[in-house]
XYZ file of N, CA and C in Angstrom:
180
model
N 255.744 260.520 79.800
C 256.042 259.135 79.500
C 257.460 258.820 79.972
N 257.638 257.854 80.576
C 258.813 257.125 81.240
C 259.882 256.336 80.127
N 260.803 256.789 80.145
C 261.736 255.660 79.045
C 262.566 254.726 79.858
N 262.553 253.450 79.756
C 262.604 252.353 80.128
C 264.473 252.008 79.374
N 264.398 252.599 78.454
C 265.643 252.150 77.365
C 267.107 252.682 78.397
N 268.046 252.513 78.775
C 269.001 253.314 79.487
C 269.989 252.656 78.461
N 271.327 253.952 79.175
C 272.031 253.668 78.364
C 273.399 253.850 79.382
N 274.871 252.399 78.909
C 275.635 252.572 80.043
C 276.720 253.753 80.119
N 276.550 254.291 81.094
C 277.273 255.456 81.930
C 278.940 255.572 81.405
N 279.558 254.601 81.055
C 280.882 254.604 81.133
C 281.193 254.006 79.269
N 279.832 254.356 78.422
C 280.304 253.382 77.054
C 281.502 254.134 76.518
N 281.836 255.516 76.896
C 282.554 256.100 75.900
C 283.934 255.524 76.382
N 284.205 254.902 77.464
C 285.413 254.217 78.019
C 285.953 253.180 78.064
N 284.836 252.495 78.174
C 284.634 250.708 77.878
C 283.943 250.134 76.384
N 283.736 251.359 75.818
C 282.608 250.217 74.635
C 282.941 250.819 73.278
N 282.848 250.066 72.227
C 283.167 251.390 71.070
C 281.734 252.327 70.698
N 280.604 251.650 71.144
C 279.564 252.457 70.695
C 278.337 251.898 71.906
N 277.965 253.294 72.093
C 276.930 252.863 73.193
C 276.066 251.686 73.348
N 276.078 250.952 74.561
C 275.618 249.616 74.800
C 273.885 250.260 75.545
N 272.651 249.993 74.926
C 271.583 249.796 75.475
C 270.786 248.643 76.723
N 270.180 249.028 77.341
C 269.377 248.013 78.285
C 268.440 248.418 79.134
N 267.734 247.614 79.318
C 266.353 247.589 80.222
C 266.916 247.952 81.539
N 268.185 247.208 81.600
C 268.264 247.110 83.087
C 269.015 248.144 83.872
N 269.602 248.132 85.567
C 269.793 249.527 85.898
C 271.696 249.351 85.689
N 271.661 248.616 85.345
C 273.452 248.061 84.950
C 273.479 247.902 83.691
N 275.020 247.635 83.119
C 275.227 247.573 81.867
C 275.362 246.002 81.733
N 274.977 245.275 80.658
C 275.070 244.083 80.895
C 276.707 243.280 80.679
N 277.847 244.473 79.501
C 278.855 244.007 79.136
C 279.586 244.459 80.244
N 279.654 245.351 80.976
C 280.706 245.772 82.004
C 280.621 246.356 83.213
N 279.126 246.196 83.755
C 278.541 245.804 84.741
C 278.633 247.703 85.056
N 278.510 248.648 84.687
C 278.700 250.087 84.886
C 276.930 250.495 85.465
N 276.498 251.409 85.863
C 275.345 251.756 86.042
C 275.160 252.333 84.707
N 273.562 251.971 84.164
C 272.663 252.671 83.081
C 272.090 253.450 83.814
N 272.277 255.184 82.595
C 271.170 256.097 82.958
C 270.040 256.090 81.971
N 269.357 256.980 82.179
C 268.419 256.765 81.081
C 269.011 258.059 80.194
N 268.297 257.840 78.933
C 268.955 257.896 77.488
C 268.298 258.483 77.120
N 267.002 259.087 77.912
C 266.126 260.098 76.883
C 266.386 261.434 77.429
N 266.146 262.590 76.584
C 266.540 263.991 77.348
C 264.819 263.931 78.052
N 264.649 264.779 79.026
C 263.395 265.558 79.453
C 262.471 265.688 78.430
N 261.204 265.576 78.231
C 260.505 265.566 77.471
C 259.737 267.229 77.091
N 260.057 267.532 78.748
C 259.308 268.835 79.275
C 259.946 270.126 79.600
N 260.287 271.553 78.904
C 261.178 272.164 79.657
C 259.861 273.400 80.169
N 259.678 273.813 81.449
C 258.710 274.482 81.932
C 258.898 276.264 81.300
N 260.245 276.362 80.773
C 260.782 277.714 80.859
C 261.444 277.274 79.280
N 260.625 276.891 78.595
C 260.699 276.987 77.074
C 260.225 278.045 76.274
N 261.594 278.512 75.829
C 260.867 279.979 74.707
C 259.957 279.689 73.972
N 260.148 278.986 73.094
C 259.693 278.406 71.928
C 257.924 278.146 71.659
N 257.313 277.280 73.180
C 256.861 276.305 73.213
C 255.677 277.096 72.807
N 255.724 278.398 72.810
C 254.175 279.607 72.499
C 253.997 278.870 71.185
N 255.561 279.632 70.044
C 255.230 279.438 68.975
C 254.699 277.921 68.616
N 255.700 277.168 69.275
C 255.128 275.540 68.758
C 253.595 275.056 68.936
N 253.102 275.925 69.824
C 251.790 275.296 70.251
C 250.722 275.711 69.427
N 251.106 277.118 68.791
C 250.271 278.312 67.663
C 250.745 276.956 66.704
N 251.639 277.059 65.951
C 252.098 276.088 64.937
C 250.849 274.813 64.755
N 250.922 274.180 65.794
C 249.981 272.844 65.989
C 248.573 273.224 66.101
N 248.011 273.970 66.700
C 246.986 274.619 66.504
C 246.334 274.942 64.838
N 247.417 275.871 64.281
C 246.889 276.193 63.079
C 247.141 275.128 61.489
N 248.212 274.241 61.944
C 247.987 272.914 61.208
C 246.652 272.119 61.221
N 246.120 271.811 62.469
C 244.782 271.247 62.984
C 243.746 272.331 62.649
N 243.797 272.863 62.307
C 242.407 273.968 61.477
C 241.748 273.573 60.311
């Protein structure tokens, strides 16, 4: 899934608290927005065995 929400590149310099937007700019200080979500997916996740056993045996 794609996140649409970005967030501007330069708030910690220009803003007191991060400024959100749709768009690929910031709307208060015209900076480029990145997007704001981490990766959803890491391919080389330790974890993801146990998490998947976890969800599995909840759904039983």
């Amino acid at each position: 899934m794609k996140s649409d929400i970005r967030i501007c590149s330069a708030w910690r310099d220009a803003h007191e608290r991060p400024v959100y937007t749709l768009s690929s700019n910031c709307p208060e200080c015209g900076a480029d927005a990145i997007n704001s979500a981490p990766a959803p997916f890491n391919p080389e996740d330790p974890y993801g065995e146990y998490r998947r056993a976890l969800k599995r045996r909840a759904h039983e």
